[in-house]
């Protein structure tokens, strides 16, 4: 039975929180329609005196609005949060590596990568650490259960189109990447926690809650979010900074995670919550000197569909290769372990 089925009181509390935050109005805008869809954001002229994206004042507190419009308190203090960017790599996002994917699928991936890059910028601006999780399959260590599930012989590993094999272009970041000093966690399986140092890193840095973005929503992001939740980290799943290869699968993944493991919210809602928290912390420190405009997130960009390409991919200009000193090396995984 899911956690949401045991939460009638939590729903009442959320309604009370919404009313208390701004009597007669919602505490923050709901910029979400159906799961994974996003409505137009308010213009700067539509914001209130505070200059924050949703027009609320800093004194009203920090809230997070999920895709159903429910208002939640932030899962924890801002300094205990982190953004997990999962598998935004060429094998999963570059049209040149996905010749079989239709136009709608390519457009969904493009939009998710664009929103992820925007959310990364918002996290950095708010002081939220960005942790990069990357699939790096070892060419000399077959994933036997994956071969079995796909009906392949073990001796064929890795097949020519095997995704994200370490040392191949498919494992490179696509259109967004870590800056020097940001933590990169290699993984060998779906979840960013399985056989890696991710949990240790988060606990050692005081992280208690995470926001997830990246690819793909029903597979590696799903596995990472579920494990985060089961390990005791409060989890937020972004609905529009993630994607699957078809809309139905993406919607289903968000629905199941919302029932069992995460609050599902748009990237704009997450950025607004970070902004409120950063503004509140700054006001407490220097209430009269902080320019409001410095803590106002810009509207997420719109993404145009990307046409498939047959050209040999080149290194994305926006991606920065991680420094060896910042890479958290994954722990070895026993052969045959899923």
CSV table of N, CA, C and O in Angstrom, one decimal, residues 73-125:
chain,number,residue,atom,x,y,z
A,73,UNK,N,5.2,22.3,2.8
A,73,UNK,CA,6.3,23.0,3.3
A,73,UNK,C,7.6,22.4,2.6
A,73,UNK,O,7.6,21.3,2.1
A,74,UNK,N,8.6,23.2,2.5
A,74,UNK,CA,9.8,22.7,1.9
A,74,UNK,C,10.3,21.5,2.6
A,74,UNK,O,10.2,21.4,3.9
A,75,UNK,N,10.8,20.5,2.0
A,75,UNK,CA,11.2,19.2,2.6
A,75,UNK,C,12.2,19.4,3.7
A,75,UNK,O,12.3,18.5,4.6
A,76,UNK,N,12.9,20.5,3.7
A,76,UNK,CA,14.0,20.7,4.8
A,76,UNK,C,14.6,22.1,4.5
A,76,UNK,O,14.2,22.8,3.5
A,77,UNK,N,15.5,22.5,5.4
A,77,UNK,CA,16.2,23.8,5.2
A,77,UNK,C,16.9,23.8,3.8
A,77,UNK,O,17.3,22.7,3.3
A,78,UNK,N,17.1,24.9,3.3
A,78,UNK,CA,17.7,25.0,1.9
A,78,UNK,C,19.1,24.4,2.0
A,78,UNK,O,19.5,23.8,1.0
A,79,UNK,N,19.8,24.7,3.0
A,79,UNK,CA,21.2,24.2,3.1
A,79,UNK,C,21.3,22.7,3.2
A,79,UNK,O,22.4,22.1,3.2
A,80,UNK,N,20.2,22.0,3.4
A,80,UNK,CA,20.1,20.5,3.5
A,80,UNK,C,19.6,19.9,2.2
A,80,UNK,O,19.4,18.7,2.1
A,81,UNK,N,19.4,20.7,1.2
A,81,UNK,CA,18.9,20.2,-0.1
A,81,UNK,C,20.0,20.0,-1.1
A,81,UNK,O,21.1,20.5,-1.0
A,82,UNK,N,19.7,19.2,-2.2
A,82,UNK,CA,20.6,19.0,-3.3
A,82,UNK,C,19.8,18.7,-4.5
A,82,UNK,O,18.7,18.2,-4.4
A,83,UNK,N,20.4,19.1,-5.7
A,83,UNK,CA,19.8,18.8,-7.0
A,83,UNK,C,20.6,17.6,-7.5
A,83,UNK,O,21.8,17.7,-7.7
A,84,UNK,N,19.9,16.5,-7.8
A,84,UNK,CA,20.5,15.3,-8.5
A,84,UNK,C,20.2,15.4,-10.0
A,84,UNK,O,19.0,15.3,-10.3
A,85,UNK,N,21.2,15.5,-10.8
A,85,UNK,CA,21.0,15.4,-12.2
A,85,UNK,C,21.5,14.0,-12.7
A,85,UNK,O,22.6,13.6,-12.6
A,86,UNK,N,20.5,13.3,-13.2
A,86,UNK,CA,20.7,11.9,-13.6
A,86,UNK,C,20.8,11.6,-15.1
A,86,UNK,O,19.9,12.0,-15.8
A,87,UNK,N,21.9,11.1,-15.5
A,87,UNK,CA,22.1,10.5,-16.9
A,87,UNK,C,21.7,11.5,-18.0
A,87,UNK,O,21.1,11.0,-19.0
A,88,UNK,N,22.0,12.7,-17.9
A,88,UNK,CA,21.8,13.6,-19.1
A,88,UNK,C,23.0,13.5,-20.0
A,88,UNK,O,23.9,14.3,-20.0
A,89,UNK,N,23.0,12.3,-20.7
A,89,UNK,CA,24.2,11.9,-21.4
A,89,UNK,C,23.8,11.7,-22.9
A,89,UNK,O,22.6,11.5,-23.2
A,90,UNK,N,24.8,11.6,-23.8
A,90,UNK,CA,24.5,11.6,-25.2
A,90,UNK,C,23.7,10.3,-25.6
A,90,UNK,O,22.9,10.4,-26.5
A,91,UNK,N,24.1,9.2,-25.0
A,91,UNK,CA,23.3,8.0,-25.3
A,91,UNK,C,21.8,8.1,-25.1
A,91,UNK,O,21.1,7.4,-25.8
A,92,UNK,N,21.4,8.9,-24.2
A,92,UNK,CA,20.0,9.0,-23.8
A,92,UNK,C,19.3,10.3,-24.3
A,92,UNK,O,18.1,10.3,-24.3
A,93,UNK,N,20.1,11.3,-24.8
A,93,UNK,CA,19.5,12.6,-25.1
A,93,UNK,C,19.9,13.1,-26.5
A,93,UNK,O,19.1,13.9,-27.0
A,94,UNK,N,21.0,12.7,-27.0
A,94,UNK,CA,21.5,13.3,-28.3
A,94,UNK,C,20.7,12.6,-29.4
A,94,UNK,O,20.7,11.4,-29.6
A,95,UNK,N,20.0,13.4,-30.3
A,95,UNK,CA,19.3,12.8,-31.4
A,95,UNK,C,20.1,11.9,-32.3
A,95,UNK,O,19.6,10.9,-32.9
A,96,UNK,N,21.4,12.2,-32.4
A,96,UNK,CA,22.3,11.3,-33.2
A,96,UNK,C,22.4,9.9,-32.7
A,96,UNK,O,22.7,9.0,-33.4
A,97,UNK,N,22.1,9.7,-31.4
A,97,UNK,CA,22.2,8.4,-30.8
A,97,UNK,C,20.8,7.7,-30.7
A,97,UNK,O,20.7,6.6,-30.3
A,98,UNK,N,19.8,8.4,-31.2
A,98,UNK,CA,18.4,7.9,-31.1
A,98,UNK,C,17.7,8.0,-32.4
A,98,UNK,O,16.6,8.6,-32.5
A,99,UNK,N,18.2,7.4,-33.5
A,99,UNK,CA,17.6,7.5,-34.8
A,99,UNK,C,16.2,6.8,-34.9
A,99,UNK,O,15.4,7.1,-35.8
A,100,UNK,N,15.9,6.0,-33.9
A,100,UNK,CA,14.6,5.3,-33.9
A,100,UNK,C,13.5,6.1,-33.2
A,100,UNK,O,12.3,5.7,-33.3
A,101,UNK,N,13.9,7.2,-32.6
A,101,UNK,CA,12.9,7.9,-31.8
A,101,UNK,C,12.1,8.9,-32.7
A,101,UNK,O,12.7,9.6,-33.5
A,102,UNK,N,10.8,9.0,-32.4
A,102,UNK,CA,10.0,9.8,-33.3
A,102,UNK,C,10.1,11.3,-32.8
A,102,UNK,O,10.7,11.6,-31.9
A,103,UNK,N,9.5,12.2,-33.6
A,103,UNK,CA,9.6,13.6,-33.4
A,103,UNK,C,9.1,14.0,-32.0
A,103,UNK,O,9.7,14.9,-31.3
A,104,UNK,N,8.0,13.4,-31.6
A,104,UNK,CA,7.4,13.8,-30.3
A,104,UNK,C,8.4,13.4,-29.1
A,104,UNK,O,8.6,14.1,-28.2
A,105,UNK,N,9.0,12.2,-29.3
A,105,UNK,CA,9.9,11.8,-28.3
A,105,UNK,C,11.2,12.7,-28.2
A,105,UNK,O,11.7,13.0,-27.1
A,106,UNK,N,11.7,13.1,-29.4
A,106,UNK,CA,12.8,14.0,-29.4
A,106,UNK,C,12.5,15.3,-28.8
A,106,UNK,O,13.3,15.9,-28.1
A,107,UNK,N,11.3,15.8,-29.1
A,107,UNK,CA,10.9,17.1,-28.5
A,107,UNK,C,10.8,17.0,-27.0
A,107,UNK,O,11.1,17.9,-26.3
A,108,UNK,N,10.3,15.9,-26.5
A,108,UNK,CA,10.2,15.7,-25.0
A,108,UNK,C,11.5,15.7,-24.4
A,108,UNK,O,11.8,16.3,-23.3
A,109,UNK,N,12.5,15.0,-25.0
A,109,UNK,CA,13.8,15.0,-24.5
A,109,UNK,C,14.5,16.4,-24.5
A,109,UNK,O,15.1,16.8,-23.5
A,110,UNK,N,14.3,17.1,-25.6
A,110,UNK,CA,14.9,18.4,-25.8
A,110,UNK,C,14.3,19.3,-24.7
A,110,UNK,O,15.1,20.1,-24.0
A,111,UNK,N,13.0,19.3,-24.4
A,111,UNK,CA,12.4,20.1,-23.4
A,111,UNK,C,12.9,19.8,-22.0
A,111,UNK,O,13.2,20.7,-21.2
A,112,UNK,N,13.1,18.5,-21.7
A,112,UNK,CA,13.6,18.1,-20.4
A,112,UNK,C,15.0,18.5,-20.2
A,112,UNK,O,15.4,18.9,-19.1
A,113,UNK,N,15.9,18.4,-21.2
A,113,UNK,CA,17.3,18.8,-21.1
A,113,UNK,C,17.3,20.3,-20.9
A,113,UNK,O,18.1,20.8,-20.1
A,114,UNK,N,16.5,21.0,-21.7
A,114,UNK,CA,16.5,22.5,-21.5
A,114,UNK,C,16.1,22.9,-20.1
A,114,UNK,O,16.7,23.8,-19.5
A,115,UNK,N,15.0,22.3,-19.6
A,115,UNK,CA,14.6,22.6,-18.3
A,115,UNK,C,15.6,22.2,-17.2
A,115,UNK,O,15.8,22.9,-16.2
A,116,UNK,N,16.3,21.1,-17.5
A,116,UNK,CA,17.3,20.6,-16.5
A,116,UNK,C,18.4,21.6,-16.4
A,116,UNK,O,18.9,22.0,-15.3
A,117,UNK,N,18.9,22.1,-17.6
A,117,UNK,CA,19.9,23.1,-17.6
A,117,UNK,C,19.5,24.4,-16.9
A,117,UNK,O,20.3,25.0,-16.2
A,118,UNK,N,18.3,24.8,-17.1
A,118,UNK,CA,17.8,26.0,-16.4
A,118,UNK,C,17.7,25.8,-14.9
A,118,UNK,O,18.1,26.6,-14.1
A,119,UNK,N,17.3,24.6,-14.5
A,119,UNK,CA,17.2,24.3,-13.1
A,119,UNK,C,18.5,24.2,-12.4
A,119,UNK,O,18.7,24.6,-11.3
A,120,UNK,N,19.5,23.7,-13.2
A,120,UNK,CA,20.9,23.7,-12.6
A,120,UNK,C,21.4,25.1,-12.4
A,120,UNK,O,21.9,25.4,-11.3
A,121,UNK,N,21.1,26.0,-13.3
A,121,UNK,CA,21.4,27.4,-13.1
A,121,UNK,C,20.7,28.0,-11.8
A,121,UNK,O,21.3,28.8,-11.1
A,122,UNK,N,19.5,27.7,-11.7
A,122,UNK,CA,18.7,28.2,-10.5
A,122,UNK,C,19.3,27.6,-9.2
A,122,UNK,O,19.3,28.3,-8.2
A,123,UNK,N,19.6,26.3,-9.2
A,123,UNK,CA,20.2,25.7,-8.0
A,123,UNK,C,21.5,26.4,-7.6
A,123,UNK,O,21.7,26.8,-6.5
A,124,UNK,N,22.4,26.6,-8.6
A,124,UNK,CA,23.6,27.3,-8.3
A,124,UNK,C,23.4,28.7,-7.8
A,124,UNK,O,24.1,29.2,-6.9
A,125,UNK,N,22.4,29.5,-8.4
A,125,UNK,CA,22.2,30.8,-7.9
A,125,UNK,C,21.6,30.8,-6.5
A,125,UNK,O,21.8,31.8,-5.8
